[in-house]
CSV table of C-alpha atoms in Angstrom, one decimal:
chain,number,residue,atom,x,y,z
V,1,UNK,CA,0.0,0.0,0.0
V,2,UNK,CA,2.8,2.5,0.9
V,3,UNK,CA,4.5,1.6,-2.4
V,4,UNK,CA,1.4,2.6,-4.4
V,5,UNK,CA,1.0,5.9,-2.4
V,6,UNK,CA,4.7,6.7,-3.0
V,7,UNK,CA,4.3,6.0,-6.7
V,8,UNK,CA,1.3,8.4,-7.1
V,9,UNK,CA,3.1,11.1,-5.0
V,10,UNK,CA,6.0,10.9,-7.4
V,11,UNK,CA,3.7,11.2,-10.4
V,12,UNK,CA,2.1,14.3,-8.9
V,13,UNK,CA,5.5,15.8,-8.1
V,14,UNK,CA,6.6,15.2,-11.7
V,15,UNK,CA,3.3,16.6,-13.0
V,16,UNK,CA,4.0,19.9,-11.1
V,17,UNK,CA,7.1,20.5,-13.2
V,18,UNK,CA,5.0,20.5,-16.3
V,19,UNK,CA,2.6,23.0,-14.8
V,20,UNK,CA,5.5,25.2,-13.7
V,21,UNK,CA,6.9,25.1,-17.3
V,22,UNK,CA,3.5,26.3,-18.6
V,23,UNK,CA,3.6,29.1,-16.0
V,24,UNK,CA,7.2,30.0,-17.0
V,25,UNK,CA,6.3,29.9,-20.7
V,26,UNK,CA,3.6,32.5,-20.1
V,27,UNK,CA,5.9,34.7,-18.0
V,28,UNK,CA,8.3,34.7,-21.0
V,29,UNK,CA,5.5,35.4,-23.3
V,30,UNK,CA,4.1,38.4,-21.5
V,31,UNK,CA,7.4,39.9,-20.2
V,32,UNK,CA,8.0,42.0,-23.3
V,33,UNK,CA,4.7,43.9,-22.7
V,34,UNK,CA,6.4,45.4,-19.7
V,35,UNK,CA,10.0,45.8,-20.9
V,36,UNK,CA,8.8,47.0,-24.3
V,37,UNK,CA,9.7,50.6,-23.5
V,38,UNK,CA,13.2,49.6,-22.5
V,39,UNK,CA,13.6,47.6,-25.7
V,40,UNK,CA,12.4,50.6,-27.8
V,41,UNK,CA,14.9,52.9,-26.0
V,42,UNK,CA,17.8,50.5,-26.1
V,43,UNK,CA,17.6,49.4,-29.7
V,44,UNK,CA,16.2,52.8,-31.0
V,45,UNK,CA,13.3,51.1,-32.7
V,46,UNK,CA,9.7,52.2,-33.5
V,47,UNK,CA,6.5,50.8,-32.1
V,48,UNK,CA,6.1,48.9,-35.3
V,49,UNK,CA,9.5,47.2,-34.8
V,50,UNK,CA,8.4,46.3,-31.3
V,51,UNK,CA,5.3,44.7,-32.8
V,52,UNK,CA,7.6,42.6,-35.0
V,53,UNK,CA,9.7,41.7,-31.9
V,54,UNK,CA,6.6,40.6,-30.1
V,55,UNK,CA,5.3,38.6,-33.0
V,56,UNK,CA,8.4,36.5,-33.8
V,57,UNK,CA,7.8,34.5,-30.6
V,58,UNK,CA,4.3,33.5,-31.9
V,59,UNK,CA,5.6,32.7,-35.3
V,60,UNK,CA,8.1,30.2,-33.8
V,61,UNK,CA,5.4,28.9,-31.5
V,62,UNK,CA,3.0,28.3,-34.3
V,63,UNK,CA,5.5,26.7,-36.7
V,64,UNK,CA,6.6,24.2,-34.0
V,65,UNK,CA,3.3,22.8,-33.0
V,66,UNK,CA,3.1,19.9,-35.5
V,67,UNK,CA,6.8,19.0,-35.5
V,68,UNK,CA,6.8,19.0,-31.7
V,69,UNK,CA,3.7,16.8,-31.5
V,70,UNK,CA,5.4,14.3,-33.7
V,71,UNK,CA,8.6,14.5,-31.6
V,72,UNK,CA,6.7,14.0,-28.4
V,73,UNK,CA,5.0,10.9,-29.8
V,74,UNK,CA,8.3,9.5,-30.9
V,75,UNK,CA,10.7,10.4,-28.1
V,76,UNK,CA,8.4,11.2,-25.1
V,77,UNK,CA,8.2,14.3,-22.9
V,78,UNK,CA,11.5,14.1,-21.1
V,79,UNK,CA,13.8,14.5,-24.1
V,80,UNK,CA,11.7,16.9,-26.1
V,81,UNK,CA,10.7,19.1,-23.2
V,82,UNK,CA,14.2,19.2,-21.8
V,83,UNK,CA,15.6,20.3,-25.2
V,84,UNK,CA,12.8,22.9,-25.7
V,85,UNK,CA,13.3,24.3,-22.2
V,86,UNK,CA,16.9,24.7,-23.0
V,87,UNK,CA,15.8,26.8,-26.0
V,88,UNK,CA,13.7,29.0,-23.7
V,89,UNK,CA,16.7,29.4,-21.4
V,90,UNK,CA,19.1,30.2,-24.2
V,91,UNK,CA,16.6,32.6,-25.8
V,92,UNK,CA,16.1,34.5,-22.5
V,93,UNK,CA,19.8,34.6,-21.9
V,94,UNK,CA,20.6,35.7,-25.4
V,95,UNK,CA,18.0,38.5,-25.3
V,96,UNK,CA,19.5,39.7,-22.1
V,97,UNK,CA,22.9,40.0,-23.9
V,98,UNK,CA,21.8,41.0,-27.4
V,99,UNK,CA,23.3,44.3,-28.4
V,100,UNK,CA,21.8,44.4,-31.8
V,101,UNK,CA,18.0,44.3,-32.6
V,102,UNK,CA,18.5,41.5,-35.2
V,103,UNK,CA,20.0,39.3,-32.4
V,104,UNK,CA,17.2,40.2,-30.1
V,105,UNK,CA,14.7,39.0,-32.8
V,106,UNK,CA,16.6,35.7,-33.0
V,107,UNK,CA,16.6,35.4,-29.3
V,108,UNK,CA,12.9,36.0,-29.1
V,109,UNK,CA,12.3,33.5,-31.9
V,110,UNK,CA,14.4,30.9,-30.0
V,111,UNK,CA,12.3,31.5,-26.9
V,112,UNK,CA,9.2,30.9,-28.9
V,113,UNK,CA,10.6,27.6,-30.3
V,114,UNK,CA,11.2,26.4,-26.8
V,115,UNK,CA,7.9,27.6,-25.3
V,116,UNK,CA,5.9,25.9,-28.0
V,117,UNK,CA,6.2,22.5,-26.3
V,118,UNK,CA,5.0,23.5,-22.8
V,119,UNK,CA,1.3,22.7,-23.2
V,120,UNK,CA,1.8,19.9,-25.7
V,121,UNK,CA,4.4,18.2,-23.5
V,122,UNK,CA,2.2,18.6,-20.4
V,123,UNK,CA,-0.7,17.0,-22.2
V,124,UNK,CA,1.5,14.1,-23.4
V,125,UNK,CA,2.7,13.5,-19.8
V,126,UNK,CA,-0.9,13.6,-18.5
V,127,UNK,CA,-2.1,11.1,-21.1
V,128,UNK,CA,0.8,8.8,-20.3
V,129,UNK,CA,0.6,8.9,-16.5
V,130,UNK,CA,-3.0,9.4,-15.5
V,131,UNK,CA,-6.2,7.4,-15.8
V,132,UNK,CA,-8.5,8.7,-18.5
V,133,UNK,CA,-11.0,9.7,-15.8
V,134,UNK,CA,-8.5,12.3,-14.6
V,135,UNK,CA,-7.4,13.8,-17.9
V,136,UNK,CA,-9.7,16.8,-17.9
V,137,UNK,CA,-9.0,17.6,-14.2
V,138,UNK,CA,-5.2,17.4,-14.6
V,139,UNK,CA,-5.3,19.3,-17.9
V,140,UNK,CA,-7.4,22.0,-16.2
V,141,UNK,CA,-5.1,22.2,-13.2
V,142,UNK,CA,-2.1,22.6,-15.5
V,143,UNK,CA,-3.7,25.3,-17.6
V,144,UNK,CA,-4.9,27.1,-14.4
V,145,UNK,CA,-1.3,27.3,-13.3
V,146,UNK,CA,-0.3,28.5,-16.7
V,147,UNK,CA,-3.0,31.1,-16.9
V,148,UNK,CA,-1.8,32.3,-13.5
V,149,UNK,CA,1.5,33.0,-15.2
V,150,UNK,CA,-0.3,34.9,-18.0
V,151,UNK,CA,-2.5,36.8,-15.7
V,152,UNK,CA,0.1,37.8,-13.1
V,153,UNK,CA,3.1,37.9,-15.4
V,154,UNK,CA,2.9,41.6,-16.3
V,155,UNK,CA,2.5,42.6,-12.7
V,156,UNK,CA,5.3,40.3,-11.6
V,157,UNK,CA,7.7,41.6,-14.2
V,158,UNK,CA,6.8,45.2,-13.4
V,159,UNK,CA,7.5,44.7,-9.7
V,160,UNK,CA,10.8,43.0,-10.4
V,161,UNK,CA,11.8,45.9,-12.7
V,162,UNK,CA,11.6,48.1,-9.7
V,163,UNK,CA,14.6,46.2,-8.3
V,164,UNK,CA,16.5,45.0,-11.3
V,165,UNK,CA,17.4,46.4,-14.7
V,166,UNK,CA,15.5,44.7,-17.6
V,167,UNK,CA,18.6,42.8,-18.8
V,168,UNK,CA,19.3,41.4,-15.3
V,169,UNK,CA,15.6,40.4,-15.0
V,170,UNK,CA,15.9,38.4,-18.2
V,171,UNK,CA,19.1,36.7,-16.9
V,172,UNK,CA,17.1,35.8,-13.7
V,173,UNK,CA,14.3,34.4,-15.8
V,174,UNK,CA,16.8,32.4,-17.7
V,175,UNK,CA,18.3,31.1,-14.4
V,176,UNK,CA,14.9,30.1,-13.2
V,177,UNK,CA,14.4,28.2,-16.4
V,178,UNK,CA,17.8,26.5,-16.0
V,179,UNK,CA,16.7,25.4,-12.5
V,180,UNK,CA,13.5,24.0,-14.0
V,181,UNK,CA,15.5,22.3,-16.7
V,182,UNK,CA,17.6,20.5,-14.1
V,183,UNK,CA,14.4,19.3,-12.5
V,184,UNK,CA,13.2,18.0,-15.9
V,185,UNK,CA,16.4,16.2,-16.6
V,186,UNK,CA,16.5,14.6,-13.1
V,187,UNK,CA,12.9,13.9,-12.4
V,188,UNK,CA,10.9,13.3,-15.6
V,189,UNK,CA,10.9,9.9,-17.2
């Protein structure tokens, strides 16, 4: 009996990592809404250029949905999500150190590539590890955590900008992602 309880506890702990990745993805997604004025000032760009900067994330996100679905089916969530989380981390870190707007665009694109797997990978993990009677509940819980990131992300980033410059904030977001990546590598099968 204790062995079965330990197994389910481990499954739920592993599940939380997926929900946190969805939260992290949304923080990365909405953070440019707050740091946009800093990006405009630093790169000497127009509002239209900022719109392009914001959209490249979504282009990458959109382009990767089908390929990532196939990769998740072939290789499973651990490998694919670890690689994509690495892209998120590298993208955030590269953006923090980009001194040219074209590099910033590539960094944002890289972040979108990595973030594209967050929801798909979480759904794949849920279907592999939970009974079909719990699929909707577990999906809803994961999306609730993710939407918390989307809903609170602007406020969170704004509050952190009171203490840290925007580039440092991006480095800290990358470091958070690196910590999450370590948890994925160690704790997800």
